[in-house]
XYZ file of C-alpha atoms in Angstrom:
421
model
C 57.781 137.309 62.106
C 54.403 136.564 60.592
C 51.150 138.764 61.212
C 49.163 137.239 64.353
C 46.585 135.305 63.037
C 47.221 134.509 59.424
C 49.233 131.258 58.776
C 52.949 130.863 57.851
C 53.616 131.290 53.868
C 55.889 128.076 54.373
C 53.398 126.364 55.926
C 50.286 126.962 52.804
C 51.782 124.904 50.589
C 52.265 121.857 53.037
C 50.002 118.853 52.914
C 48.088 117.938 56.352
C 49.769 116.193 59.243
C 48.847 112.791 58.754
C 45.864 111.627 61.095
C 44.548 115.288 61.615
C 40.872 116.095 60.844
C 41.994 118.021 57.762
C 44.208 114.858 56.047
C 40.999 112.660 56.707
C 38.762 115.224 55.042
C 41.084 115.009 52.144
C 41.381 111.071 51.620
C 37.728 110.817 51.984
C 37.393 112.897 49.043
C 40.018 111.225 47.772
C 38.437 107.946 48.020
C 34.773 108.620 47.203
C 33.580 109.633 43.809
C 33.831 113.198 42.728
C 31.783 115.319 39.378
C 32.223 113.651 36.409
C 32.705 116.990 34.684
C 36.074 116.929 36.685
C 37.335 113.390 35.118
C 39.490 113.050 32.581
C 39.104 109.849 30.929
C 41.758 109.934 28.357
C 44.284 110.151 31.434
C 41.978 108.206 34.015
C 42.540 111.239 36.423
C 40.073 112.884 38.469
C 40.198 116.525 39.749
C 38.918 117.483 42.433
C 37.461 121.359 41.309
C 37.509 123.335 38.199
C 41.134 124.625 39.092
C 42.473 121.855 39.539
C 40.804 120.130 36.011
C 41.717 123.407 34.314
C 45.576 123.118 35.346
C 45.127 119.411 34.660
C 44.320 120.232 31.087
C 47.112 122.472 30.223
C 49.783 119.746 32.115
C 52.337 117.964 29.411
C 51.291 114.878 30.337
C 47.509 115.405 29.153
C 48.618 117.108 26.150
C 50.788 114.679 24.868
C 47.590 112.120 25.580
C 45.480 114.675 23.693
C 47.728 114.484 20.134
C 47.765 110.682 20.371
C 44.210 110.522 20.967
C 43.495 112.582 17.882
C 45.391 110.704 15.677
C 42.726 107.537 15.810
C 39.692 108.800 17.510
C 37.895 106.378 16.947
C 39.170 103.784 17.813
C 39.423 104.682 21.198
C 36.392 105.963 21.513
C 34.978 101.927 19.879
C 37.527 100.618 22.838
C 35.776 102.743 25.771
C 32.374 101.895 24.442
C 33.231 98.095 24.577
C 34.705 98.224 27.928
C 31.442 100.299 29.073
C 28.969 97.511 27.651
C 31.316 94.455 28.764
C 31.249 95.919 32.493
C 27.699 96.700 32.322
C 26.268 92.990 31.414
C 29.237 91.994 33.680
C 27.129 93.795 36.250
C 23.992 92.629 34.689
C 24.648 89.020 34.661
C 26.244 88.646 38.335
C 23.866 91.160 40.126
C 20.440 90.903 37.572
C 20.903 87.852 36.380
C 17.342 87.540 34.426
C 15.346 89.737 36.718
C 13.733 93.057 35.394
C 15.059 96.024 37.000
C 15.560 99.409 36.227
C 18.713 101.025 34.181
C 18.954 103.935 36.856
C 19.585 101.096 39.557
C 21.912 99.182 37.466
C 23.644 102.179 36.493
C 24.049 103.629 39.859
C 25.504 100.499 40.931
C 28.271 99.997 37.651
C 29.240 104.079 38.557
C 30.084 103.428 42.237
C 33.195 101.803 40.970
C 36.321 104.794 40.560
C 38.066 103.313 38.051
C 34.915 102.619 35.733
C 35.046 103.621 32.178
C 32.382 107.040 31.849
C 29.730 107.432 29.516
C 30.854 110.627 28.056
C 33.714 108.635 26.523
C 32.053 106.778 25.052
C 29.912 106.925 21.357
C 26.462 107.100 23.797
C 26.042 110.563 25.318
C 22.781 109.351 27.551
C 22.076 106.084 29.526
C 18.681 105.811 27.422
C 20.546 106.063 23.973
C 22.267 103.316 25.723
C 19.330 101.242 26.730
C 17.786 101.685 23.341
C 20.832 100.130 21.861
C 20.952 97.212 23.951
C 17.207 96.682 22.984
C 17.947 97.334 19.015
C 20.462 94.311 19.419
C 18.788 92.161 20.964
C 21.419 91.674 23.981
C 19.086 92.785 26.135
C 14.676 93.037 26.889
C 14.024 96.779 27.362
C 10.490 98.156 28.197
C 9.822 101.910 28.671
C 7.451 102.818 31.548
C 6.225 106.198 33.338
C 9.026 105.020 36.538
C 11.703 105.231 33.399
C 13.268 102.571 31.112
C 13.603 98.569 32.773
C 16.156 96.328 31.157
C 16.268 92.335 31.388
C 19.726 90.489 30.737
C 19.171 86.666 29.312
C 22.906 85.721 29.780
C 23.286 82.654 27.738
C 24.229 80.016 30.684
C 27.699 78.189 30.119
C 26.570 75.116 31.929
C 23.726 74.380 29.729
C 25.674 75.125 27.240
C 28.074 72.174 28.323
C 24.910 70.146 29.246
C 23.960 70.325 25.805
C 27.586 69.200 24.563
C 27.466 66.388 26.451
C 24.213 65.317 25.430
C 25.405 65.888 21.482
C 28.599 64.079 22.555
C 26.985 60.326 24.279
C 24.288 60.358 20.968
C 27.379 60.728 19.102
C 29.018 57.902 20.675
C 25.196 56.440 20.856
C 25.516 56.325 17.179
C 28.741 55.222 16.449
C 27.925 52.293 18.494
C 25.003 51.397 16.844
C 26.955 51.393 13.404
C 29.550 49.400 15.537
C 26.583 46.843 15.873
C 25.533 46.637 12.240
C 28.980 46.479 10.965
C 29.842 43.472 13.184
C 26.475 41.985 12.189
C 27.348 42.418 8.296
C 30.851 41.021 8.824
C 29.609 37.585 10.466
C 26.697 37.388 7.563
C 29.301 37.540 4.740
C 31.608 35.097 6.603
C 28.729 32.924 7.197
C 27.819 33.412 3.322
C 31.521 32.889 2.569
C 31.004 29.504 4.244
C 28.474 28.186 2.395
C 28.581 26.320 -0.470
C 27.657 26.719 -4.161
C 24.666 25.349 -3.707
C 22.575 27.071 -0.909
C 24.584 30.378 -2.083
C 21.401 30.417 -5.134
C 18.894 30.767 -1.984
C 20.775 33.202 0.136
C 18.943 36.121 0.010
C 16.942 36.545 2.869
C 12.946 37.442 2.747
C 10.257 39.011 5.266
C 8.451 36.434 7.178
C 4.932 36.325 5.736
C 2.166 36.271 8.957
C -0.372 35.536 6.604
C 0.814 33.194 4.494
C -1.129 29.906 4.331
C 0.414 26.370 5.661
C 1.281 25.131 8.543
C 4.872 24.837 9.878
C 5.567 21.506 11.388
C 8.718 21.102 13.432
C 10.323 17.061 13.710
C 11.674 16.525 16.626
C 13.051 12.983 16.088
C 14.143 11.464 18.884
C 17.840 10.924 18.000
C 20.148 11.991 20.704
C 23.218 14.450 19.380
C 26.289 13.852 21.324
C 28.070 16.905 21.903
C 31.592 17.445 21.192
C 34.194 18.626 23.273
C 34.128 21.781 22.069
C 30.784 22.246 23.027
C 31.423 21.110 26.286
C 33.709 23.579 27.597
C 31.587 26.274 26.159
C 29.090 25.216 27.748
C 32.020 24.939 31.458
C 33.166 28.543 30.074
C 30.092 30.115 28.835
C 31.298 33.366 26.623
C 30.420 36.852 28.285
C 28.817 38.065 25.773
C 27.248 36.914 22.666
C 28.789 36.379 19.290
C 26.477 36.859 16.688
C 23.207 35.591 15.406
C 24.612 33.248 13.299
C 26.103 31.437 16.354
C 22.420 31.349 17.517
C 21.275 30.041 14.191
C 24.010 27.287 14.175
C 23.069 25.783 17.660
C 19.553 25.957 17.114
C 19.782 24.196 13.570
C 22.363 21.867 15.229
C 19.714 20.761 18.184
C 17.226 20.032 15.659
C 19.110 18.281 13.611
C 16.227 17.644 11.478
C 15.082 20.026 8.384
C 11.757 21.820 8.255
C 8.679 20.227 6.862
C 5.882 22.486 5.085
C 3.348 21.016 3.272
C 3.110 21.372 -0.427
C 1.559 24.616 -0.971
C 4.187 26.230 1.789
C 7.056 24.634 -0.285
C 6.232 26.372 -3.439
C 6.487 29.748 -1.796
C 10.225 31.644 -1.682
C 11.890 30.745 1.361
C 11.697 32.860 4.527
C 14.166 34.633 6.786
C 13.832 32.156 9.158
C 14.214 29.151 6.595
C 17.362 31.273 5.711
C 18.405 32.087 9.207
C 18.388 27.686 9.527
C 19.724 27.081 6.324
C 22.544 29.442 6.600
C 23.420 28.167 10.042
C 23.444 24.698 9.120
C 25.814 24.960 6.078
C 28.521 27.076 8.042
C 28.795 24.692 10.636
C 29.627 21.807 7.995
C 31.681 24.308 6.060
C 33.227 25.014 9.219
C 34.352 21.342 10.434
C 35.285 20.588 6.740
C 38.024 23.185 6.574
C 40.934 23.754 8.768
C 40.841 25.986 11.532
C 43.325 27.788 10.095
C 42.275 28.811 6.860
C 40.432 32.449 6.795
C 36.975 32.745 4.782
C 37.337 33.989 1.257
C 36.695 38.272 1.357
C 36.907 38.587 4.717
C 39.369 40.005 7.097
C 42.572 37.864 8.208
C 42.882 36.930 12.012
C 45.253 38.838 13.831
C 44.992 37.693 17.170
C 48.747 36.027 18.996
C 48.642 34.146 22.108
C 50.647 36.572 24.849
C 50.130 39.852 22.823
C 48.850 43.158 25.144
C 44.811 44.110 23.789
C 42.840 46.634 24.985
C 38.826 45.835 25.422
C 36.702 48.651 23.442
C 33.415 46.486 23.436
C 30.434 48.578 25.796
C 29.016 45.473 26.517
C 31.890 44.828 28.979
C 30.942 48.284 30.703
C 28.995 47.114 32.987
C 32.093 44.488 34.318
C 34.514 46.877 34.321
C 36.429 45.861 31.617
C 35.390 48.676 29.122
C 39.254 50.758 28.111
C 41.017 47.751 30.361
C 44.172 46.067 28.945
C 44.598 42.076 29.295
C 46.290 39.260 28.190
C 45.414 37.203 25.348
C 45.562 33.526 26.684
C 44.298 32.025 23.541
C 42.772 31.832 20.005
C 39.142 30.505 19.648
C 37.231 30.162 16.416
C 39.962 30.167 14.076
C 41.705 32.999 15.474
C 38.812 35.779 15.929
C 37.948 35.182 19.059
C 40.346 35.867 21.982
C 40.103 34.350 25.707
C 41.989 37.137 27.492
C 42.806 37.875 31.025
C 42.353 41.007 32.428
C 45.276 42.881 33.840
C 44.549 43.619 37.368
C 41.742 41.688 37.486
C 40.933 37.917 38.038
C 38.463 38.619 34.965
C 38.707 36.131 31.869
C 36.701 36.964 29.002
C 35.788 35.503 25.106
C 36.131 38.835 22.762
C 35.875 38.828 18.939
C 38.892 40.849 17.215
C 36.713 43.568 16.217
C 36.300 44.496 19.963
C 39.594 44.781 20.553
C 42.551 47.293 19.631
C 46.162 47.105 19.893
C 48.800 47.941 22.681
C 52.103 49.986 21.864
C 54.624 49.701 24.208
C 57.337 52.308 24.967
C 60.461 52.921 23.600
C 62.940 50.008 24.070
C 59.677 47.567 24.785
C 59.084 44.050 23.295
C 56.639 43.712 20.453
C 54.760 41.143 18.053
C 54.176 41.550 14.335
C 50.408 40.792 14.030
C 49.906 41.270 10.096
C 52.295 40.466 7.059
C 54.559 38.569 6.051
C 56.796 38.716 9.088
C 53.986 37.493 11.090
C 54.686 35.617 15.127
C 57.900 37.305 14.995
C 59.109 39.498 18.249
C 61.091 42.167 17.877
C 61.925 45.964 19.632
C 60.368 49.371 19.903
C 62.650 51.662 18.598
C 60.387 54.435 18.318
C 57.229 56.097 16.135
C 56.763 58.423 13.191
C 53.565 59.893 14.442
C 53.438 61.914 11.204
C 53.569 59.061 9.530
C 51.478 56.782 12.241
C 54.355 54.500 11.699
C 56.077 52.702 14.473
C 59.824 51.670 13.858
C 60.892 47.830 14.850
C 64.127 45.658 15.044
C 63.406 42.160 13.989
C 64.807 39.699 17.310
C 64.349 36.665 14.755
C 63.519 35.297 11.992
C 65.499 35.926 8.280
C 65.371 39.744 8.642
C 66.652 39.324 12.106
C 68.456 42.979 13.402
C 66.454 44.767 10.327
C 64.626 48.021 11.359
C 61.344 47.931 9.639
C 58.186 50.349 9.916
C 54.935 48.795 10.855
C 51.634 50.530 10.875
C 50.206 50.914 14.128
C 47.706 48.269 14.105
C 50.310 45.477 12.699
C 52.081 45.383 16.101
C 51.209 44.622 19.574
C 53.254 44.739 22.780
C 54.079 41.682 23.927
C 53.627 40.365 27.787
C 56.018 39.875 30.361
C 53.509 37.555 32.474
């Protein structure tokens, strides 16, 4: 039997009975950090004494680490380094988020971790040749004092950063608006200039009204009563919800007058001003207007598209405030020779007055009824059969007309989907 006192041979190389002082002792140490001179980072295995590294070293496994390893030092050693300054400002930015503290605390706080990557793995042998790099960068304010070095992380913060996006993004849309504006505003001066005729086209360009320009401007307001037409009537049952140009404005206002300006002799030998124009140009496009038919498009511009019972969608802001801003309706009918639309809002009990530019086409899914808005095959109905989005092409079957049961291609904007209501 074994010698009184000394333990069994069988018995030495046995770990501790689970829950006994001894296999508590162990998992503490275990658990808690141990020397970094006993850490092998190439294996991420720590030993616990300088046996246990040295037998550690000489294992197959850490060998075989060792020859890979040399073959590319480094790059592992630029991999550990970039770990070890990720998890720092990690640390940094959560825990020190622009404060100034000390690189001992911050440090002592990013080695608590076990698994962290060590510093002697990576290209800095010291925390300050650390510190001084961070500084050298610019990642980070560093300041030397006689309590050590003190570090201060700026983290660049992600929701300004998205603040700031979204600010770039509405003047964006601020501006595209704007040039919205303009646009429409050119595109109703050259159909009113279209309008007019060969006569008052010599006087068309507009001046700057002259503040000090001598004369006196008398306005005649004869007494002759104007009787409104129909028309004018229901515009005035209907009002429009929102307002169709200036030289709409100019038209009425010319039209309620119905009496020219007066200057005196000296104003009369001047070059007409913007407002003379403004009057002029009104007055002529209204006559213009009732002497054509409704039909007929202004030379240069662009051709009405708008059908009665086509699907629209409502782009115009100044509907944002209704609700109506990105909503689909109905278009009910075609005002002012087919570029204005009275449409009803889907969902809504909303009828508005929007000018074609406002407004954008509805495609309909596969198999769904549509309306050819542009071309020769005009009015006519036929079916989705699909889209060529490479192309931006949408593929129809004619339902009538002399091409009826022809598959044709149609650019997106030429077709609309046609209501069921």
């Amino acid at each position: 039997g074994a010698a009184p006192g000394r333990p069994d041979a069988g018995a030495m190389g046995k770990k501790a009975e689970a829950g006994t002082p001894k296999d508590i002792a162990n998992r503490a140490k275990a658990k808690g950090l141990q020397k970094l001179k006993f850490y092998c980072q190439i294996c991420e295995k720590q030993c616990r004494d300088a046996n246990g590294f040295k037998c550690h070293c000489t294992s197959e496994a850490h060998l075989r680490q060792m020859e890979i390893f040399g073959m590319n030092q480094g790059k592992f050693i630029g991999n550990y380094s970039e770990e070890f300054k990720r998890a720092f400002l990690n640390l940094m930015a959560t825990s020190h988020r622009n404060s100034r503290v000390s690189a001992n605390i911050v440090y002592n706080e990013y080695i608590a971790h076990k698994t962290h990557i060590h510093m002697n793995a990576t290209r800095w042998t010291t925390l300050t040749e650390f510190i001084k790099y961070l500084g050298r960068e610019g990642i980070c304010e560093v300041d030397e004092t006689p309590k050590g070095w003190f570090i201060t992380y700026r983290p660049e913060d992600k929701e300004e950063k998205m603040r700031q996006a979204m600010k770039a993004k509405r003047k964006l849309a601020d501006e595209e608006e704007d040039e919205r504006n303009a646009r429409l505003i050119r595109e109703q001066i050259e159909r009113a200039n279209a309008a007019l005729p060969e006569h008052a086209k010599r006087h068309a360009e507009a001046t700057e009204l002259d503040e000090n320009a001598k004369g006196e401007l008398r306005l005649s307001l004869a007494g002759v009563k104007r009787v409104k037409t129909a028309e004018e009537l229901d515009r005035a049952k209907h009002p429009p919800k929102e307002f169709d140009g200036a030289s709409r404005l100019a038209s009425d206002a010319a039209a309620e007058l119905n009496e020219p300006l007066v200057l005196n002799a000296h104003a009369a030998r001047k070059k007409p001003s913007a407002l003379d124009e403004i009057f002029r140009k009104g007055v002529a496009a209204k006559e213009a207007a009732k002497a054509k038919p409704v039909d007929a498009p202004a030379s240069g511009e662009e051709t009405p598209w708008l059908q009665p019972g086509i699907v629209v969608k409502i782009v115009s802001k100044a509907l944002q405030s209704e609700g109506l801003y990105k909503r689909k309706g109905v278009v009910r009918r075609c005002l002012q020779g087919g570029y204005v639309a009275e449409i009803d809002a889907i969902d809504t009990d909303a009828r508005v007055q929007v000018d074609q530019t406002e407004l954008e086409t509805v495609l309909p899914s596969v198999g769904g009824a549509v309306v050819v808005l542009r071309g020769e095959h005009r009015g006519l109905t036929g079916k989705m059969d699909g889209l060529e989005t490479d192309k931006y092409k949408a593929v129809v079957t004619l339902r009538e007309g002399p091409g009826k049961g022809t598959t044709m291609r149609f650019d997106y904007e030429d077709i609309s989907k046609l209501s069921s209501r």
